[in-house]
Short mmCIF file of C-alpha atoms and ligand atoms in Angstrom, two decimals:
data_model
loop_
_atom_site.label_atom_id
_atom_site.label_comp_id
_atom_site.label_asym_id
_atom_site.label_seq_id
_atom_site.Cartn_x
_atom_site.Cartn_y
_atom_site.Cartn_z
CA UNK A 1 -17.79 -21.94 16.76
CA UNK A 2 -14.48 -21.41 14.46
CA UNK A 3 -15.30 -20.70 10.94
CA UNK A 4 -12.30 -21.58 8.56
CA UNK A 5 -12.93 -20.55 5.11
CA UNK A 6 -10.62 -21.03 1.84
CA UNK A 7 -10.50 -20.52 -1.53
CA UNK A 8 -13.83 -19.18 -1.96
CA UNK A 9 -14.90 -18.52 -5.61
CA UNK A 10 -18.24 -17.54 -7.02
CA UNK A 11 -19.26 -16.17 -10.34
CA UNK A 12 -22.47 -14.95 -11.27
CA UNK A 13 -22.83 -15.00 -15.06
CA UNK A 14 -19.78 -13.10 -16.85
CA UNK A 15 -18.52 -11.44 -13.03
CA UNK A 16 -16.43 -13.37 -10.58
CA UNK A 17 -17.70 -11.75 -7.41
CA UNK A 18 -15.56 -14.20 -5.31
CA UNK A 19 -12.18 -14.78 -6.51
CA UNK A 20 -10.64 -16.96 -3.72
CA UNK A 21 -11.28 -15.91 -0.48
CA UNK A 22 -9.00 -17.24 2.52
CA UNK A 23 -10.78 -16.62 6.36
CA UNK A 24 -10.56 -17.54 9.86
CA UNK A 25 -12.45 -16.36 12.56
CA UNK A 26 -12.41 -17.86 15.83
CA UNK A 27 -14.88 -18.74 18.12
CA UNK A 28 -16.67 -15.60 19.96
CA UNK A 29 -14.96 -13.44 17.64
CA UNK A 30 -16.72 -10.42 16.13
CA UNK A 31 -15.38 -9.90 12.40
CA UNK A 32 -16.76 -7.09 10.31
CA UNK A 33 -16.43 -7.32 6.66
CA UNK A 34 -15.71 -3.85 5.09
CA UNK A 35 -15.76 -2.64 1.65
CA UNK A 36 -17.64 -0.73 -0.56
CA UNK A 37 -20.86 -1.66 -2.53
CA UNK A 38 -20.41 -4.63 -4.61
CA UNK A 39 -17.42 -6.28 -3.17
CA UNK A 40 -19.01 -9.25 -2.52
CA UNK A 41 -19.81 -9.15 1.04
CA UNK A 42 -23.19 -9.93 0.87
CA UNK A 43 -22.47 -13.38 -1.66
CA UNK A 44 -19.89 -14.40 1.58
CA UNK A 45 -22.60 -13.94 3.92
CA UNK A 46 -25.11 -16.04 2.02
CA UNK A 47 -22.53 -18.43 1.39
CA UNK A 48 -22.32 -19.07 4.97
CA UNK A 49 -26.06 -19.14 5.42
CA UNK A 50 -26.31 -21.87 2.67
CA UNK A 51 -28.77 -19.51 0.57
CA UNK A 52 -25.95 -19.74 -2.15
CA UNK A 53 -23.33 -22.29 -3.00
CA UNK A 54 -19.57 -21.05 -4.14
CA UNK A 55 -18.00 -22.50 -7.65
CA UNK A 56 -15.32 -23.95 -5.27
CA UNK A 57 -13.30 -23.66 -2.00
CA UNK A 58 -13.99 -25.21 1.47
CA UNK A 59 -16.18 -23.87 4.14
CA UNK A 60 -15.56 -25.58 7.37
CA UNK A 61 -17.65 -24.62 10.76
CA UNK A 62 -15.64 -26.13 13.92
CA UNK A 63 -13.97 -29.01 11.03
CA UNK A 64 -17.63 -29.92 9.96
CA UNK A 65 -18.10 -28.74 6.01
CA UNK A 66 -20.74 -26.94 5.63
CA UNK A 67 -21.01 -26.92 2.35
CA UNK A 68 -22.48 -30.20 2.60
CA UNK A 69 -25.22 -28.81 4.95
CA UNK A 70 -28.38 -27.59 4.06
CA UNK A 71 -29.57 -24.16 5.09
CA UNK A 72 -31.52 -25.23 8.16
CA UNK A 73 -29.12 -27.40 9.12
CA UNK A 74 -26.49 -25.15 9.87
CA UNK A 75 -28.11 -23.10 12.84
CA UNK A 76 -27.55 -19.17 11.81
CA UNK A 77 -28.75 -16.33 13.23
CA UNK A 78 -29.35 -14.00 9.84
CA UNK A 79 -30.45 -10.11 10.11
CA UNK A 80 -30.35 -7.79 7.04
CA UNK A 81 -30.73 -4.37 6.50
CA UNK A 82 -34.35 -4.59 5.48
CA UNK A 83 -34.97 -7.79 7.24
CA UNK A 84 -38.68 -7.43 7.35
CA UNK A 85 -40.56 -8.90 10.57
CA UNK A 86 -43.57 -10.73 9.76
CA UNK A 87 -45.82 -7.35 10.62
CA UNK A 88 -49.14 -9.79 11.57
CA UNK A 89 -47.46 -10.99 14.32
CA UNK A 90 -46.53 -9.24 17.77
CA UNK A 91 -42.79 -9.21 18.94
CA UNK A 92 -42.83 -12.15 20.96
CA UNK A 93 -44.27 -14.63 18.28
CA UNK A 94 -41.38 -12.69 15.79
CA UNK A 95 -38.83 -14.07 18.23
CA UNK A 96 -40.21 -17.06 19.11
CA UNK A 97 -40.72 -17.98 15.37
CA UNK A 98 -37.36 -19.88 14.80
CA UNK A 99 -37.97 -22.07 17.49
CA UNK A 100 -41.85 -22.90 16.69
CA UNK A 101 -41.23 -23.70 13.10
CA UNK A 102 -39.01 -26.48 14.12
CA UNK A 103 -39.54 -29.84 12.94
CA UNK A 104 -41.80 -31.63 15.87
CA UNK A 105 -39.18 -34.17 17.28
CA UNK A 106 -36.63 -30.85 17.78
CA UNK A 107 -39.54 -28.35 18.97
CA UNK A 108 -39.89 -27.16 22.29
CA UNK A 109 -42.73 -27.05 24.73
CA UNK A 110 -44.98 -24.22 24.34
CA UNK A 111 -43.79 -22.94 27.80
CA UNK A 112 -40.09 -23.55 27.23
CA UNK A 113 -40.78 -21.23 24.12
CA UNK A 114 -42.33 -18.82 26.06
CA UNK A 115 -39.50 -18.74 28.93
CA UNK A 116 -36.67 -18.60 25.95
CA UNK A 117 -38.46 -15.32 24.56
CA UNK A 118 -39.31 -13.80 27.97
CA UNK A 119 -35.63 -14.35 28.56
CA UNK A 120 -34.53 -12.78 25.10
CA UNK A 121 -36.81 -9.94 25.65
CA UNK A 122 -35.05 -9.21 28.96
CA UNK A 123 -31.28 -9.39 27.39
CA UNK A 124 -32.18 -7.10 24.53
CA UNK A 125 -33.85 -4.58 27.11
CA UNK A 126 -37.27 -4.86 24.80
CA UNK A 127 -39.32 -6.00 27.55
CA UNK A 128 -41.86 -3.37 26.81
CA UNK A 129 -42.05 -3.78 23.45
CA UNK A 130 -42.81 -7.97 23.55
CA UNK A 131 -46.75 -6.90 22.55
CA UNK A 132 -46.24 -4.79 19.88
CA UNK A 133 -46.87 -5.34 16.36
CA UNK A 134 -43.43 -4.42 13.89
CA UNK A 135 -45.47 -1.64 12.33
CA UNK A 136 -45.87 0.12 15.82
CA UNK A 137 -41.74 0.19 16.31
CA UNK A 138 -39.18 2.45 15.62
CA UNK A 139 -36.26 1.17 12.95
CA UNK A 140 -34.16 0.97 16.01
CA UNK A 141 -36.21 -1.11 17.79
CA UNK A 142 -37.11 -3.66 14.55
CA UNK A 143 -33.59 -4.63 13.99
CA UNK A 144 -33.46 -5.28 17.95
CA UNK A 145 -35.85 -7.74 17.51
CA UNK A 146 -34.82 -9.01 14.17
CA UNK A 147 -31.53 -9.76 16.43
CA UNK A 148 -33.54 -11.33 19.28
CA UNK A 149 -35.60 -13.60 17.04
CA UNK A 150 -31.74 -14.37 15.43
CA UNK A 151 -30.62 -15.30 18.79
CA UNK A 152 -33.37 -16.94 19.83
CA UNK A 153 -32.41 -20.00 17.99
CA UNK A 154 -28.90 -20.15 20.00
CA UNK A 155 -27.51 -19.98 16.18
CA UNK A 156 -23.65 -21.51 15.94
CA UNK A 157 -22.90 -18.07 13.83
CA UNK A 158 -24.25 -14.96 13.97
CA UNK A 159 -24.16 -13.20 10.48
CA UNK A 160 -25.48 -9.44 10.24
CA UNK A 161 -26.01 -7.66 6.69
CA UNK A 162 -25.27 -3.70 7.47
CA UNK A 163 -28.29 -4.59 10.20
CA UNK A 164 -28.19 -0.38 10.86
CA UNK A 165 -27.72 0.85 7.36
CA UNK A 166 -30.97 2.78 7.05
CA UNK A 167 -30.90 3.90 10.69
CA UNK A 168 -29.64 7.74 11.54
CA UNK A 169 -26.19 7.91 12.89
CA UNK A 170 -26.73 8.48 16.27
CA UNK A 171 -28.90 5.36 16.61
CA UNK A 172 -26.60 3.42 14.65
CA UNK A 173 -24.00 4.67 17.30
CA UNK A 174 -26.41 3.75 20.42
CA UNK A 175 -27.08 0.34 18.63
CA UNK A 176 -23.18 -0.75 17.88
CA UNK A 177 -22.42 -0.30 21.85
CA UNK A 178 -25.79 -2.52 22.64
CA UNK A 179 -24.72 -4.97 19.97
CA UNK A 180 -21.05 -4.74 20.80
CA UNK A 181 -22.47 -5.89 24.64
CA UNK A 182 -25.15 -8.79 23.11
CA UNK A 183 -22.18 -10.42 21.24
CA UNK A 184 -19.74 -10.49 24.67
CA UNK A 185 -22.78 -11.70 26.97
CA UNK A 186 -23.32 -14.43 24.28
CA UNK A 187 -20.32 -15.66 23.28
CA UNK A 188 -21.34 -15.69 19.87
CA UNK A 189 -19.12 -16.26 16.50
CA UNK A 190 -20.21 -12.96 14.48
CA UNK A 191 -19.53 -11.94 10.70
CA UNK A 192 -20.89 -8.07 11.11
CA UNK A 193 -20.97 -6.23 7.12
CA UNK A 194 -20.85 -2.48 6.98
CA UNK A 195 -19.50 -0.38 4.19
CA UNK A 196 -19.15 2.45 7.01
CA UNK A 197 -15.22 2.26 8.68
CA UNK A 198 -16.34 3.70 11.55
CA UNK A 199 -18.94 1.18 12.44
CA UNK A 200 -16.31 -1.36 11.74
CA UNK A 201 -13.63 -0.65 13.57
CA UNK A 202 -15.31 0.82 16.68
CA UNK A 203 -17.64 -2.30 16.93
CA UNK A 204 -14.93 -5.52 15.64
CA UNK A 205 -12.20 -7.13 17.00
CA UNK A 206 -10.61 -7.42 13.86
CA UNK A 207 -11.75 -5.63 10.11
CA UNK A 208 -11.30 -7.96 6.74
CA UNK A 209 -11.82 -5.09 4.15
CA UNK A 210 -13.10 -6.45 1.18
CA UNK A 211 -12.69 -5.42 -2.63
CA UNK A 212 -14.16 -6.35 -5.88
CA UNK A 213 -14.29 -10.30 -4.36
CA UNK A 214 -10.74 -10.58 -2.71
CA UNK A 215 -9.45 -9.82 0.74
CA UNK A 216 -7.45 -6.81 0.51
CA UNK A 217 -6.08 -6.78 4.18
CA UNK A 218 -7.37 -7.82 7.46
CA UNK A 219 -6.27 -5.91 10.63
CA UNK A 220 -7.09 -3.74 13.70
CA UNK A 221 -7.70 0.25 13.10
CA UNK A 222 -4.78 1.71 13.27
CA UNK A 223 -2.77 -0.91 11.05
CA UNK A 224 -5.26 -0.35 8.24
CA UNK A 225 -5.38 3.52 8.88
CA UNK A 226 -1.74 4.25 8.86
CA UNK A 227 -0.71 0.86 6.64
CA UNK A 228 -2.70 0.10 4.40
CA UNK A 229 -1.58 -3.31 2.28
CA UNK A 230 -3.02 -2.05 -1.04
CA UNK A 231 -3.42 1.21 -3.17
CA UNK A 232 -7.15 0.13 -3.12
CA UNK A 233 -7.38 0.17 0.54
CA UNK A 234 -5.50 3.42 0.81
CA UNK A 235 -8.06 5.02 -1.58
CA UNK A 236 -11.02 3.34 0.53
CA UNK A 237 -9.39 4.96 3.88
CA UNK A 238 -9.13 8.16 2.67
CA UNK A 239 -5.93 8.81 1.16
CA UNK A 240 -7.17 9.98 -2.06
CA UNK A 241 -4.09 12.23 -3.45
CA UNK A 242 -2.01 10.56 -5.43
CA UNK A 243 1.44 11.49 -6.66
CA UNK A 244 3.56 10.34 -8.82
CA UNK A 245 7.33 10.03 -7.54
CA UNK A 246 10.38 8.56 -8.26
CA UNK A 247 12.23 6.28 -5.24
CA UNK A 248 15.94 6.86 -4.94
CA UNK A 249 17.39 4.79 -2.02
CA UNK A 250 14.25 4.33 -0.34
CA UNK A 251 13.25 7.93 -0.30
CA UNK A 252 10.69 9.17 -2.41
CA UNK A 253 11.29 12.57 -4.59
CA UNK A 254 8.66 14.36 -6.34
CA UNK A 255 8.55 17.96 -7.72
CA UNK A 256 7.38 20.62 -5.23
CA UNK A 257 7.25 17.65 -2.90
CA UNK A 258 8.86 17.51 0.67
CA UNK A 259 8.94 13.95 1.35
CA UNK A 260 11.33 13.88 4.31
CA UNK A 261 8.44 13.18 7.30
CA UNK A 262 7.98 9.58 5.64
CA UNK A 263 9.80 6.86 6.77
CA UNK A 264 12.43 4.90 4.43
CA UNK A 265 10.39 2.32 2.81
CA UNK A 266 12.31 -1.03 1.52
CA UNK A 267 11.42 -0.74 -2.40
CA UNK A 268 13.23 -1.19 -5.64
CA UNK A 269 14.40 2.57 -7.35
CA UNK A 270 12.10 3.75 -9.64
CA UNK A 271 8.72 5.01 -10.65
CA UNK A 272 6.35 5.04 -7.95
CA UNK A 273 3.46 6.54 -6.06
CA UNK A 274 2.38 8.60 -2.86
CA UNK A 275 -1.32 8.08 -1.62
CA UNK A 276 -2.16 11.19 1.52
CA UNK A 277 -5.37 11.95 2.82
CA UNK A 278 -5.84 15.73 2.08
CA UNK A 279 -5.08 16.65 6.00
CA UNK A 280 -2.21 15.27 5.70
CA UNK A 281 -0.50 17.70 3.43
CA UNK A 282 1.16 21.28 5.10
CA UNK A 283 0.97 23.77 2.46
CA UNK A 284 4.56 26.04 3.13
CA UNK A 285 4.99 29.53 0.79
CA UNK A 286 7.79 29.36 -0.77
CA UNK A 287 8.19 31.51 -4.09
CA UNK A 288 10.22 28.96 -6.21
CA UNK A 289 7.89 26.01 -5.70
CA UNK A 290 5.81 24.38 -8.66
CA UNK A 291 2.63 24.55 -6.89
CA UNK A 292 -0.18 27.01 -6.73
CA UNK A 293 -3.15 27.79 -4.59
CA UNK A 294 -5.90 27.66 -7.38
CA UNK A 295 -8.75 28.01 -4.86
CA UNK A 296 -9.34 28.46 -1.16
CA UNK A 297 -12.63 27.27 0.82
CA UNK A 298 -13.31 27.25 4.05
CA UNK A 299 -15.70 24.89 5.55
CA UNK A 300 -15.18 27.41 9.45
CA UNK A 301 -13.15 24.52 10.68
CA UNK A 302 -10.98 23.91 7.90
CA UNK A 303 -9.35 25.18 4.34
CA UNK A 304 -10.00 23.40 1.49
CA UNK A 305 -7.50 23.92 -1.39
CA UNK A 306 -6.27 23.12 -4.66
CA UNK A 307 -3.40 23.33 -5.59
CA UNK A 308 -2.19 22.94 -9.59
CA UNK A 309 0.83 21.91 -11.13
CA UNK A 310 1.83 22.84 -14.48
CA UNK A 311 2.51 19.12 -15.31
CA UNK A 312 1.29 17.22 -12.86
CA UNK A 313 -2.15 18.31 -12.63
CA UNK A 314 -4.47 19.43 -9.46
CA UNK A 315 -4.50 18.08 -6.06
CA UNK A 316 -6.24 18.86 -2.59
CA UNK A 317 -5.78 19.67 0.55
CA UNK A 318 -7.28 20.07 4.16
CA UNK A 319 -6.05 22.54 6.37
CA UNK A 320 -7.04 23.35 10.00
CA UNK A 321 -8.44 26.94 9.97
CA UNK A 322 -6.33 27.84 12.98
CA UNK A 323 -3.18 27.00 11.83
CA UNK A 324 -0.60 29.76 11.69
CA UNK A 325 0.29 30.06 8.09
CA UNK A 326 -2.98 30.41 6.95
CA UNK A 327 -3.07 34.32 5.87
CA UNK A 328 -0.13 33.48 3.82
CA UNK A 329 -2.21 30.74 2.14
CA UNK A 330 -4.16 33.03 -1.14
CA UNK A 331 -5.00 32.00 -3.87
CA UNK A 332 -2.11 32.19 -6.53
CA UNK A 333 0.72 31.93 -3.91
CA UNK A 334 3.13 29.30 -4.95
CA UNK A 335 3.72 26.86 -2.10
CA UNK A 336 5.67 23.69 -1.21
CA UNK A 337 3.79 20.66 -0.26
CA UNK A 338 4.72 19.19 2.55
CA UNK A 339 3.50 15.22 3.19
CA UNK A 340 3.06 14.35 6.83
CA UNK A 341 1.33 11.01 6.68
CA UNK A 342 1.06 8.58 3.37
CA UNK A 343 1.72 5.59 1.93
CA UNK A 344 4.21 4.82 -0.81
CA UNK A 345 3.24 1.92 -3.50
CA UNK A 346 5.58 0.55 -6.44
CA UNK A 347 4.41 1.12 -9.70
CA UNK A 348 4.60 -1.87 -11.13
CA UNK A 349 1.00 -2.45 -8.95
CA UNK A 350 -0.49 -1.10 -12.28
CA UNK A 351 -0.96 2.31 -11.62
CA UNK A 352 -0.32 5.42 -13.23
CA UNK A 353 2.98 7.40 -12.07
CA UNK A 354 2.70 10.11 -14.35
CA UNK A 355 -0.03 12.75 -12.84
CA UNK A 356 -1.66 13.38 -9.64
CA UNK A 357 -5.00 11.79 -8.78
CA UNK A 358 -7.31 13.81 -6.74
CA UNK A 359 -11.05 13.51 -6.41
CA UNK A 360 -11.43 17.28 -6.32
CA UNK A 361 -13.66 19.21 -4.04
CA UNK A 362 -16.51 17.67 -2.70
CA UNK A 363 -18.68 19.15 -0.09
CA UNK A 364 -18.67 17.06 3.61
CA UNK A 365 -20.78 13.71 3.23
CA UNK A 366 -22.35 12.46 6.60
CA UNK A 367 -19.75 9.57 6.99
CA UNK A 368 -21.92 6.73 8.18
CA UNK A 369 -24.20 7.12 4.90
N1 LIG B 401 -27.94 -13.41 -7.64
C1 LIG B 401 -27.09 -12.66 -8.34
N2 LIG B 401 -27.03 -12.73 -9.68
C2 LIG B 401 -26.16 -11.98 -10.39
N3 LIG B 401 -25.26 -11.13 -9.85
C3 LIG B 401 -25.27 -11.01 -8.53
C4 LIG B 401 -26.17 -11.76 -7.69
N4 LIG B 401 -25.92 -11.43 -6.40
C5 LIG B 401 -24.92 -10.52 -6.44
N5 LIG B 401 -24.52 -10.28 -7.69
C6 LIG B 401 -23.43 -9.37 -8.09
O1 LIG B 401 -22.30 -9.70 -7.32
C7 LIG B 401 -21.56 -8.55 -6.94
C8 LIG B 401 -21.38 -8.51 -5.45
O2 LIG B 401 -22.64 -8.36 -4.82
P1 LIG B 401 -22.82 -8.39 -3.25
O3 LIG B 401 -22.29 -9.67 -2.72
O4 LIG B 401 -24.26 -8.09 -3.00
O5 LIG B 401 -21.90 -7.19 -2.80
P2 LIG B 401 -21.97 -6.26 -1.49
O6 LIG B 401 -22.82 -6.94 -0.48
O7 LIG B 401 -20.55 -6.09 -1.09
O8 LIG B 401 -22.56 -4.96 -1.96
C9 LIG B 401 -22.34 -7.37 -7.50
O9 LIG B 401 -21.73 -6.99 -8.70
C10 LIG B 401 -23.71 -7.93 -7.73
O10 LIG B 401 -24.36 -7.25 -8.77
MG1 LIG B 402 -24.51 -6.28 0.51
#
């Protein structure tokens, strides 16, 4: 089923948590919707389940509105993080609840219930778990069923609420192959939300990353990665060194800066600034630069440094342990700052060209947390 959505707005009280969201997805597409907490991603969802109703905007499911349909009558398949089982009842009646709680006229046969299940059981390779009771399975294994007894229904769209946030990250990984094979074998329509990019773009066919209730650019991997549309999706990728620089023809300058490795970029003169991901800056001595090394980390693989600026402020960057500069790179040396990789925005986007933005040292987070 194609979901065309437009114009989406919600508010909850004072907070506009949807301010006019524009989406297609086509039929047996897998979308994921990325963005950090609070972006809104869970209102869509709902929105799309009929558990809440926008302030306007269409919602159209293969040209039928749904936002004239109640809840049950749009057939979703819905699994959340913490989507509880019912824990009296064994795995098979958990799957075969959707179907059983139908109205009479629309219910099955006890047997054809039975046969959908047994067949569920044997797609989702839980076979041997079909007499269990939720409290006797691992969190891997619940949100497998919470996904069979989403299926079970044959829903028109499968939506899925970060279904492996509180799993560890090597079952998440396990579980984003096996779901990335359920959705193909079915056909399905699926809206998958994750805050973690790596889930995303390994598992979707195309990423919407979401923030603060708009759309900030939809895309494959690598266009988001090494394009980003916004400074707020550069940020959320990684790039979190910002400089301020001035554009002269297309080419950015900036004090202690070499700029050259970027490409031209098609923007008026002026004010503007550089977002680079902290790996993506070379640090070269050379005595006459602005910069110094105020401190030197490593973490065995790479360097960690800041660097100050008399003016500008500190910044950051990640070097590879290996590489063959580093014994020249001590603390106090004065060094150049070369950019490899990074993304030039205008100022008049509202944001500060004056000093460098860096989120200082932090130690290694486990990504997919
Ligand atoms: N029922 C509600 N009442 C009031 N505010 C809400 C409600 N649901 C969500 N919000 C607010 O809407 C914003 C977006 O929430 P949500 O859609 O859950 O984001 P996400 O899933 O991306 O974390 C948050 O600021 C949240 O506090
Ligand atoms: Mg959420």
């Amino acid at each position: 089923m194609s979901i065309a959505i437009s114009g989406l707005t919600k508010r909850f009280g004072q907070t506009d948590v949807l301010c006019g969201v524009d989406l297609e997805v086509s039929k047996g597409e897998l979308v994921a919707l990325l963005g950090p907490s609070g972006s809104g991603k869970t209102t869509l969802l709902k929105i799309i389940a009929g558990l809440e109703w926008p302030d306007a905007g269409r919602l159209a499911v293969n040209d039928q509105n749904w936002l004239q349909l109640a809840a049950q009558d749009r057939r979703i398949g819905f699994v959340f993080q913490h989507y509880a089982l019912f824990p009296h009842m064994r795995v098979r009646d958990n799957i075969a609840f959707g179907l059983s709680v139908r109205p009479r006229s629309e219910r099955p046969g006890k047997a054809v219930i039975a046969a959908k299940v047994d067949e569920m059981l044997h797609f989702l390779q839980i076979t041997h778990l079909a007499d269990r009771f939720p409290g006797q399975l691992s969190g891997g294994q619940r949100q497998r069923v919470a996904l069979g007894r989403a299926l079970a229904i044959e829903p028109a769209v499968l939506l899925l609420d970060e279904p492996f946030g509180a799993l560890d990250a090597a079952i998440r990984r396990d579980l984003r192959r096996w779901l990335r094979g359920v959705h193909d074998a079915t056909g399905s329509t699926t809206i998958f939300v994750t805050h973690d990019q790596e889930e995303a773009f390994e598992l979707a066919d195309r990423v919407v990353v979401m923030g603060e209730g708009r759309i900030e650019q939809i895309g494959h991997a690598d266009a988001i990665h090494d394009h980003p549309a916004t400074p707020f999706v550069a940020r959320f990728m990684g790039a979190t060194v910002e400089f301020p620089v001035t554009l002269n023809s297309g080419r950015a300058e900036a004090s202690g800066l070499d700029i050259s490795a970027l490409p031209r970029r098609a923007l008026p003169d002026g004010p503007a600034r550089l977002f680079a991901r902290p790996e993506d800056i070379t640090l070269i001595p050379d005595a006459g630069a602005p910069w110094r090394i105020a401190s030197r980390i490593s973490n065995g693989a790479h360097l960690r440094f800041v660097l100050s600026h008399p003016a500008l402020g500190e910044a950051e960057a990640d070097v590879p342990r290996r590489t063959a500069n580093a014994d020249a790179l001590t603390p106090d040396a004065a060094v150049r700052l070369r950019i490899e990789a990074g993304t030039i925005f205008p100022a008049e986007r509202g944001i500060a060209t004056t000093s460098v933005r860096s989120p200082g040292f932090e130690p290694v987070k486990e990504k997919s947390r």
